[in-house]
Amino acid sequence: MSDPFRTRVFSGIQPSGGLTLGNYLGALQRFVTTQDDGTETIYCLVDLHAITIWQDPAKLRHATRELAAGFIAAGIDPQRSILFNQSQVPAHAELAWIFNCVARMGWLSRMTQFKDKAGKNRENASVGLFAYPALMAADILAYHATHVPVGEDQKQHLELTRDIAIKFNHDYEVEFFPVVEPVIEGAATRVMSLRDGTKKMSKSDPSDMSRINLTDDADAISNKIRKARTDPEPLPDTLDALTERAEARNLVNIYAGLAGCSPADVLAQFAGQGFGTFKPALADLAVARLAPINTEMTRLMQDVDEIDRILADGAARARAIAAPILAQTHEIVGLVQRREV
Ligand code: AQP
């Protein structure tokens, strides 16, 4: 298909807890550089996704505002980017319904995130958790977004977004929805738990020691890095030698992500040194990068009305883009709409 769509970046993060270092390195840090490149950027706090697993209402409201504060503290400018929470723009849920009718049960059944989050008791998982990727496709395609920066874990969902766009275009004989490009880049596209190098660092992991939160203070960050699981060997001088050392590899990748260099550069600097040297260096770097964000988040959270005003303004701008795309979708599908007379 020819590419008639202008470059527009969309991405989101769930307010299902506080921001982690994984969210920061895998997503947020890159959201800022994309905005600063001058690309049109739309960033969404995906609260409708968060409730696919039960959330305490007061905590959800707090987490949504804190997430907005985290975006702004990390460098998202709500004038240059559109920043809003998903539930304020009805087009997401409306388009998701249409995509529920395009996506196939078999496609959704293969999603590893559903399998992981539903666990053994799938019969008891919410229908929303199963349909999550169709809502994610709607988030993106409601804006005709062309590029989606995400961490490695979202790759499969983005492939499904592409499949939905292709099937919709095919079934209705149109070239209406763009086939989006995932943007998975950088040294830390998959930050792992500090307690288990085979598990993703996650905001909903029951162990707080498994992750660094953007709200952690300097002491907490240093303590978590000091206690991070590692092995007794010194750091090697090649990446290949880290293949079987998941925890060591993770800390090297985190260092590279925070320093803006490659894991090979990190090894060039620290090869032959043990974790007694490397961990304090990593802790200093993490504190230097994250403490200013933490301070700014705390300041922003003192004016919740201002955060709500920013989200309402972003939502109005988002609705203005999504509404005509949804109306055209209705027209293509054959849903009769009220006409102006
Ligand atoms: N560990 C990670 N490493 C790199 N990137 C990550 N992302 C999440 N965890 C890591 C990226 O952050 C963005 C937002 O993710 P999300 O909040 O929508 O959902 P998630 O991927 O399910 O993140 P969490 O922290 O694991 O949340 P919970 O625990 O609620 O499921 C995405 O771009 C994601 O790739």
CSV table of C-alpha atoms and ligand atoms in Angstrom, one decimal:
chain,number,residue,atom,x,y,z
A,1,MET,CA,0.0,0.0,0.0
A,2,SER,CA,1.3,3.5,-0.8
A,3,ASP,CA,1.9,5.6,2.3
A,4,PRO,CA,-0.5,8.6,2.3
A,5,PHE,CA,-0.3,9.1,6.1
A,6,ARG,CA,1.8,11.9,7.7
A,7,THR,CA,4.1,10.9,10.5
A,8,ARG,CA,2.3,11.0,13.8
A,9,VAL,CA,3.5,9.3,16.9
A,10,PHE,CA,1.2,7.8,19.5
A,11,SER,CA,2.0,5.9,22.7
A,12,GLY,CA,0.6,5.3,26.1
A,13,ILE,CA,1.3,4.1,29.6
A,14,GLN,CA,-1.2,2.5,32.1
A,15,PRO,CA,-1.8,4.2,35.4
A,16,SER,CA,-1.9,0.8,37.0
A,17,GLY,CA,0.7,1.8,39.6
A,18,GLY,CA,3.7,4.2,39.7
A,19,LEU,CA,6.1,4.7,36.9
A,20,THR,CA,9.1,2.3,36.9
A,21,LEU,CA,12.6,2.6,35.5
A,22,GLY,CA,11.4,0.1,32.9
A,23,ASN,CA,8.6,2.4,31.8
A,24,TYR,CA,11.1,5.3,31.8
A,25,LEU,CA,13.9,3.7,29.7
A,26,GLY,CA,11.6,1.6,27.5
A,27,ALA,CA,9.1,4.3,26.8
A,28,LEU,CA,9.0,7.7,28.5
A,29,GLN,CA,12.6,8.7,27.8
A,30,ARG,CA,12.1,8.1,24.1
A,31,PHE,CA,8.7,9.9,24.2
A,32,VAL,CA,10.6,13.0,25.1
A,33,THR,CA,13.3,12.7,22.4
A,34,THR,CA,10.6,12.1,19.8
A,35,GLN,CA,8.8,15.2,20.9
A,36,ASP,CA,12.0,17.2,20.9
A,37,ASP,CA,12.8,16.1,17.4
A,38,GLY,CA,9.7,18.1,16.3
A,39,THR,CA,7.5,15.1,15.5
A,40,GLU,CA,3.8,15.4,16.1
A,41,THR,CA,3.3,13.4,19.4
A,42,ILE,CA,0.2,12.2,21.2
A,43,TYR,CA,0.7,10.6,24.6
A,44,CYS,CA,-2.1,8.9,26.5
A,45,LEU,CA,-2.5,7.7,30.1
A,46,VAL,CA,-4.5,4.6,29.3
A,47,ASP,CA,-6.8,4.4,32.3
A,48,LEU,CA,-9.3,2.1,30.4
A,49,HIS,CA,-6.5,-0.4,30.0
A,50,ALA,CA,-5.7,-0.2,33.7
A,51,ILE,CA,-9.2,-1.3,34.7
A,52,THR,CA,-8.9,-4.6,32.8
A,53,ILE,CA,-7.5,-5.6,36.2
A,54,TRP,CA,-9.5,-4.2,39.2
A,55,GLN,CA,-8.1,-1.0,40.5
A,56,ASP,CA,-9.0,0.8,43.8
A,57,PRO,CA,-10.8,3.9,42.4
A,58,ALA,CA,-9.0,6.4,44.7
A,59,LYS,CA,-5.6,4.9,43.9
A,60,LEU,CA,-6.4,4.9,40.1
A,61,ARG,CA,-7.3,8.6,40.2
A,62,HIS,CA,-4.1,9.4,42.1
A,63,ALA,CA,-1.9,7.2,39.8
A,64,THR,CA,-3.4,8.9,36.7
A,65,ARG,CA,-2.5,12.3,38.0
A,66,GLU,CA,0.9,11.1,39.2
A,67,LEU,CA,1.6,9.6,35.8
A,68,ALA,CA,0.7,12.9,34.2
A,69,ALA,CA,3.2,14.6,36.6
A,70,GLY,CA,5.8,12.0,35.7
A,71,PHE,CA,5.4,12.7,31.9
A,72,ILE,CA,5.8,16.4,32.5
A,73,ALA,CA,8.7,16.1,35.0
A,74,ALA,CA,10.5,13.8,32.5
A,75,GLY,CA,10.2,16.5,29.8
A,76,ILE,CA,6.9,16.1,28.0
A,77,ASP,CA,5.7,19.6,27.2
A,78,PRO,CA,1.8,19.6,27.2
A,79,GLN,CA,1.8,22.4,24.6
A,80,ARG,CA,4.0,20.6,22.1
A,81,SER,CA,2.7,17.1,22.8
A,82,ILE,CA,-1.0,16.2,23.3
A,83,LEU,CA,-1.1,14.7,26.8
A,84,PHE,CA,-4.4,13.3,28.1
A,85,ASN,CA,-6.2,10.3,29.8
A,86,GLN,CA,-7.9,7.8,27.6
A,87,SER,CA,-11.4,7.8,29.2
A,88,GLN,CA,-11.9,11.5,28.4
A,89,VAL,CA,-11.9,10.7,24.6
A,90,PRO,CA,-14.9,8.3,23.9
A,91,ALA,CA,-13.5,7.5,20.4
A,92,HIS,CA,-11.1,5.0,21.9
A,93,ALA,CA,-13.9,2.8,23.3
A,94,GLU,CA,-16.2,3.3,20.3
A,95,LEU,CA,-13.5,2.3,17.8
A,96,ALA,CA,-12.4,-0.6,20.0
A,97,TRP,CA,-15.9,-2.0,19.7
A,98,ILE,CA,-15.6,-2.0,15.9
A,99,PHE,CA,-12.2,-3.6,16.2
A,100,ASN,CA,-13.6,-6.3,18.5
A,101,CYS,CA,-15.7,-7.2,15.5
A,102,VAL,CA,-12.6,-7.2,13.1
A,103,ALA,CA,-10.1,-9.1,15.4
A,104,ARG,CA,-10.4,-12.8,15.6
A,105,MET,CA,-10.7,-14.9,18.7
A,106,GLY,CA,-7.7,-16.9,17.6
A,107,TRP,CA,-5.5,-13.8,17.3
A,108,LEU,CA,-6.3,-12.6,20.8
A,109,SER,CA,-5.9,-16.1,22.3
A,110,ARG,CA,-2.3,-16.1,21.2
A,111,MET,CA,-1.4,-12.9,23.1
A,112,THR,CA,1.3,-13.7,25.6
A,113,GLN,CA,0.4,-10.8,27.9
A,114,PHE,CA,-3.1,-12.1,28.3
A,115,LYS,CA,-1.7,-15.6,29.1
A,116,ASP,CA,0.7,-14.1,31.6
A,117,LYS,CA,-1.8,-11.8,33.3
A,118,ALA,CA,-4.7,-14.2,33.3
A,119,GLY,CA,-2.4,-16.9,34.7
A,120,LYS,CA,-3.9,-20.4,35.3
A,121,ASN,CA,-7.4,-19.1,36.1
A,122,ARG,CA,-8.3,-17.8,32.6
A,123,GLU,CA,-12.1,-18.4,33.1
A,124,ASN,CA,-11.9,-15.7,35.8
A,125,ALA,CA,-10.1,-13.1,33.8
A,126,SER,CA,-12.1,-10.1,32.6
A,127,VAL,CA,-13.4,-9.9,29.1
A,128,GLY,CA,-11.6,-6.5,29.0
A,129,LEU,CA,-8.2,-8.2,29.6
A,130,PHE,CA,-8.8,-10.5,26.7
A,131,ALA,CA,-9.9,-7.7,24.4
A,132,TYR,CA,-7.1,-5.3,25.6
A,133,PRO,CA,-5.2,-5.4,22.3
A,134,ALA,CA,-8.2,-4.3,20.3
A,135,LEU,CA,-8.5,-1.3,22.5
A,136,MET,CA,-4.8,-0.6,22.0
A,137,ALA,CA,-5.3,-0.8,18.3
A,138,ALA,CA,-8.1,1.7,18.6
A,139,ASP,CA,-5.9,4.0,20.8
A,140,ILE,CA,-3.4,4.2,17.9
A,141,LEU,CA,-5.6,4.1,14.9
A,142,ALA,CA,-8.2,6.7,16.2
A,143,TYR,CA,-5.4,9.2,15.4
A,144,HIS,CA,-4.1,7.5,12.2
A,145,ALA,CA,-0.8,7.3,14.1
A,146,THR,CA,2.0,5.9,12.0
A,147,HIS,CA,4.7,5.2,14.6
A,148,VAL,CA,4.5,3.8,18.2
A,149,PRO,CA,7.5,3.9,20.5
A,150,VAL,CA,7.2,1.0,23.0
A,151,GLY,CA,9.2,-1.5,25.0
A,152,GLU,CA,9.9,-5.0,23.7
A,153,ASP,CA,7.0,-6.5,25.6
A,154,GLN,CA,4.4,-4.6,23.4
A,155,LYS,CA,5.8,-5.9,20.1
A,156,GLN,CA,3.1,-8.6,19.8
A,157,HIS,CA,0.3,-6.2,20.5
A,158,LEU,CA,1.6,-3.9,17.8
A,159,GLU,CA,1.7,-6.7,15.3
A,160,LEU,CA,-2.0,-7.3,16.2
A,161,THR,CA,-2.7,-3.6,15.6
A,162,ARG,CA,-1.2,-4.0,12.1
A,163,ASP,CA,-3.3,-7.1,11.5
A,164,ILE,CA,-6.5,-5.3,12.5
A,165,ALA,CA,-5.7,-2.3,10.2
A,166,ILE,CA,-4.9,-4.7,7.3
A,167,LYS,CA,-8.1,-6.8,7.8
A,168,PHE,CA,-10.3,-3.7,8.2
A,169,ASN,CA,-8.9,-2.2,5.0
A,170,HIS,CA,-9.3,-5.5,3.2
A,171,ASP,CA,-12.8,-6.3,4.5
A,172,TYR,CA,-14.1,-2.8,3.6
A,173,GLU,CA,-12.0,-2.4,0.4
A,174,VAL,CA,-10.4,0.9,1.6
A,175,GLU,CA,-7.0,2.2,2.5
A,176,PHE,CA,-8.2,3.9,5.5
A,177,PHE,CA,-6.1,2.8,8.5
A,178,PRO,CA,-2.3,3.1,8.4
A,179,VAL,CA,-0.2,0.0,9.1
A,180,VAL,CA,1.8,1.2,12.0
A,181,GLU,CA,5.5,0.9,12.7
A,182,PRO,CA,6.7,-0.2,16.1
A,183,VAL,CA,9.7,1.8,17.3
A,184,ILE,CA,11.6,-0.4,19.7
A,185,GLU,CA,15.1,1.1,20.2
A,186,GLY,CA,17.8,1.7,22.7
A,187,ALA,CA,19.9,-0.2,25.1
A,188,ALA,CA,17.0,-0.9,27.6
A,189,THR,CA,13.9,-2.0,25.6
A,190,ARG,CA,13.4,-4.7,28.2
A,191,VAL,CA,14.4,-3.8,31.7
A,192,MET,CA,14.3,-6.9,33.9
A,193,SER,CA,13.3,-7.3,37.6
A,194,LEU,CA,16.2,-6.5,40.1
A,195,ARG,CA,15.3,-9.7,41.9
A,196,ASP,CA,15.0,-12.1,38.9
A,197,GLY,CA,16.7,-11.4,35.6
A,198,THR,CA,14.2,-13.6,33.7
A,199,LYS,CA,11.2,-11.5,34.7
A,200,LYS,CA,10.3,-8.0,33.3
A,201,MET,CA,10.5,-5.1,35.7
A,202,SER,CA,6.8,-4.3,36.3
A,203,LYS,CA,4.9,-1.7,38.3
A,204,SER,CA,2.5,-4.4,39.5
A,205,ASP,CA,5.2,-6.9,40.7
A,206,PRO,CA,4.3,-7.6,44.4
A,207,SER,CA,7.9,-7.0,45.4
A,208,ASP,CA,8.9,-3.3,45.6
A,209,MET,CA,12.5,-4.4,45.7
A,210,SER,CA,12.1,-5.8,42.1
A,211,ARG,CA,11.8,-2.3,40.6
A,212,ILE,CA,13.0,1.3,40.8
A,213,ASN,CA,10.0,3.6,41.0
A,214,LEU,CA,10.3,7.2,39.7
A,215,THR,CA,9.0,8.2,43.1
A,216,ASP,CA,11.9,6.5,45.0
A,217,ASP,CA,14.3,8.8,46.7
A,218,ALA,CA,18.1,8.6,46.5
A,219,ASP,CA,18.4,6.3,49.5
A,220,ALA,CA,15.8,3.9,48.1
A,221,ILE,CA,17.4,3.8,44.6
A,222,SER,CA,20.8,3.1,46.1
A,223,ASN,CA,19.5,0.5,48.4
A,224,LYS,CA,17.6,-1.4,45.7
A,225,ILE,CA,20.7,-1.4,43.4
A,226,ARG,CA,22.9,-2.5,46.2
A,227,LYS,CA,20.6,-5.4,46.9
A,228,ALA,CA,19.9,-6.3,43.3
A,229,ARG,CA,20.6,-9.9,42.5
A,230,THR,CA,23.9,-10.5,40.7
A,231,ASP,CA,26.7,-13.1,40.6
A,232,PRO,CA,30.2,-13.2,42.0
A,233,GLU,CA,32.0,-12.9,38.7
A,234,PRO,CA,33.6,-9.6,37.5
A,235,LEU,CA,32.1,-7.9,34.4
A,236,PRO,CA,33.5,-9.4,31.2
A,237,ASP,CA,34.8,-7.5,28.2
A,238,THR,CA,32.3,-8.9,25.6
A,239,LEU,CA,28.5,-8.9,25.4
A,240,ASP,CA,28.6,-12.6,24.4
A,241,ALA,CA,30.0,-13.4,27.9
A,242,LEU,CA,26.8,-12.0,29.4
A,243,THR,CA,24.5,-14.3,27.6
A,244,GLU,CA,24.1,-16.7,30.5
A,245,ARG,CA,24.2,-13.9,33.2
A,246,ALA,CA,20.7,-12.4,33.0
A,247,GLU,CA,21.1,-10.2,36.1
A,248,ALA,CA,24.5,-8.8,35.2
A,249,ARG,CA,23.3,-8.1,31.7
A,250,ASN,CA,20.3,-6.3,33.0
A,251,LEU,CA,22.4,-4.0,35.2
A,252,VAL,CA,24.7,-3.3,32.3
A,253,ASN,CA,21.7,-2.5,30.0
A,254,ILE,CA,20.2,-0.2,32.7
A,255,TYR,CA,23.5,1.7,33.0
A,256,ALA,CA,23.7,2.1,29.2
A,257,GLY,CA,20.1,3.3,29.0
A,258,LEU,CA,20.7,5.9,31.7
A,259,ALA,CA,24.0,7.0,30.3
A,260,GLY,CA,22.8,7.1,26.7
A,261,CYS,CA,25.6,4.8,25.5
A,262,SER,CA,25.7,1.2,24.3
A,263,PRO,CA,26.2,-1.9,26.6
A,264,ALA,CA,29.5,-2.4,24.8
A,265,ASP,CA,30.6,1.0,26.0
A,266,VAL,CA,29.7,0.1,29.5
A,267,LEU,CA,31.8,-3.1,29.4
A,268,ALA,CA,34.7,-1.1,27.9
A,269,GLN,CA,34.6,1.0,31.0
A,270,PHE,CA,34.0,-1.6,33.6
A,271,ALA,CA,35.4,-4.9,32.3
A,272,GLY,CA,37.3,-6.8,35.0
A,273,GLN,CA,35.6,-5.0,37.8
A,274,GLY,CA,33.2,-6.6,40.3
A,275,PHE,CA,29.8,-5.5,41.4
A,276,GLY,CA,31.3,-3.9,44.5
A,277,THR,CA,32.6,-1.2,42.1
A,278,PHE,CA,29.9,-1.3,39.4
A,279,LYS,CA,26.8,-1.1,41.7
A,280,PRO,CA,27.8,2.2,43.4
A,281,ALA,CA,28.6,3.7,40.0
A,282,LEU,CA,25.2,2.6,38.7
A,283,ALA,CA,23.5,3.9,41.8
A,284,ASP,CA,25.2,7.3,41.4
A,285,LEU,CA,24.1,7.5,37.8
A,286,ALA,CA,20.5,6.4,38.6
A,287,VAL,CA,20.2,9.0,41.4
A,288,ALA,CA,21.7,11.8,39.2
A,289,ARG,CA,19.2,11.0,36.4
A,290,LEU,CA,16.1,10.2,38.4
A,291,ALA,CA,16.2,12.5,41.4
A,292,PRO,CA,15.4,15.7,39.5
A,293,ILE,CA,12.4,14.0,37.9
A,294,ASN,CA,11.2,12.9,41.4
A,295,THR,CA,11.6,16.4,42.8
A,296,GLU,CA,9.6,17.9,39.9
A,297,MET,CA,6.9,15.3,40.1
A,298,THR,CA,6.5,16.1,43.8
A,299,ARG,CA,6.2,19.8,43.0
A,300,LEU,CA,3.6,19.2,40.2
A,301,MET,CA,1.5,16.9,42.5
A,302,GLN,CA,1.0,19.9,44.8
A,303,ASP,CA,-1.4,21.4,42.2
A,304,VAL,CA,-3.7,18.7,41.1
A,305,ASP,CA,-6.2,21.2,39.6
A,306,GLU,CA,-3.5,22.3,37.2
A,307,ILE,CA,-2.8,18.6,36.2
A,308,ASP,CA,-6.5,18.1,35.6
A,309,ARG,CA,-6.6,21.3,33.5
A,310,ILE,CA,-3.7,20.0,31.4
A,311,LEU,CA,-5.4,16.6,30.9
A,312,ALA,CA,-8.7,18.3,29.9
A,313,ASP,CA,-7.0,20.5,27.4
A,314,GLY,CA,-5.1,17.5,25.9
A,315,ALA,CA,-8.3,15.5,25.7
A,316,ALA,CA,-10.1,18.4,23.8
A,317,ARG,CA,-7.3,18.5,21.3
A,318,ALA,CA,-7.3,14.7,21.0
A,319,ARG,CA,-11.1,14.6,20.5
A,320,ALA,CA,-10.7,17.1,17.6
A,321,ILE,CA,-8.4,14.7,15.8
A,322,ALA,CA,-10.2,11.4,16.6
A,323,ALA,CA,-13.8,12.5,16.0
A,324,PRO,CA,-13.6,12.9,12.2
A,325,ILE,CA,-11.6,9.6,11.9
A,326,LEU,CA,-14.3,7.8,13.9
A,327,ALA,CA,-17.1,9.4,11.8
A,328,GLN,CA,-15.4,8.2,8.6
A,329,THR,CA,-15.0,4.8,10.2
A,330,HIS,CA,-18.8,4.7,10.9
A,331,GLU,CA,-19.5,5.7,7.3
A,332,ILE,CA,-17.2,3.0,5.9
A,333,VAL,CA,-18.8,0.3,8.1
A,334,GLY,CA,-22.3,1.4,7.2
A,335,LEU,CA,-23.5,2.8,10.6
A,336,VAL,CA,-26.1,5.5,9.9
A,337,GLN,CA,-25.2,8.8,11.6
A,338,ARG,CA,-27.2,11.9,12.4
A,339,ARG,CA,-26.8,14.4,9.5
A,340,GLU,CA,-26.7,18.1,9.9
A,341,VAL,CA,-29.9,19.5,8.1
B,1,AQP,N1,10.4,-3.6,32.0
B,1,AQP,C1,10.3,-2.8,31.0
B,1,AQP,N2,11.3,-2.6,30.1
B,1,AQP,C2,11.1,-1.8,29.0
B,1,AQP,N3,10.0,-1.2,28.7
B,1,AQP,C3,8.9,-1.4,29.5
B,1,AQP,N4,7.6,-1.0,29.5
B,1,AQP,C4,7.0,-1.5,30.6
B,1,AQP,N5,7.8,-2.3,31.3
B,1,AQP,C5,9.0,-2.2,30.7
B,1,AQP,C6,7.1,-0.1,28.5
B,1,AQP,O1,6.4,0.9,29.1
B,1,AQP,C7,5.3,1.3,28.3
B,1,AQP,C8,4.0,1.3,29.2
B,1,AQP,O2,3.7,0.1,29.7
B,1,AQP,P1,2.3,-0.1,30.3
B,1,AQP,O3,2.2,0.6,31.6
B,1,AQP,O4,1.2,0.2,29.4
B,1,AQP,O5,2.1,-1.7,30.5
B,1,AQP,P2,3.1,-2.8,30.8
B,1,AQP,O6,4.0,-3.0,29.6
B,1,AQP,O7,2.3,-4.0,31.2
B,1,AQP,O8,4.0,-2.2,32.0
B,1,AQP,P3,4.1,-2.7,33.5
B,1,AQP,O9,5.0,-1.8,34.2
B,1,AQP,O10,4.5,-4.1,33.5
B,1,AQP,O11,2.6,-2.5,34.0
B,1,AQP,P4,1.7,-3.6,34.7
B,1,AQP,O12,2.5,-4.2,35.8
B,1,AQP,O13,0.5,-2.9,35.1
B,1,AQP,O14,1.4,-4.6,33.6
B,1,AQP,C9,5.2,0.3,27.2
B,1,AQP,O15,5.7,0.9,26.0
B,1,AQP,C10,6.0,-0.9,27.7
B,1,AQP,O16,6.6,-1.6,26.6
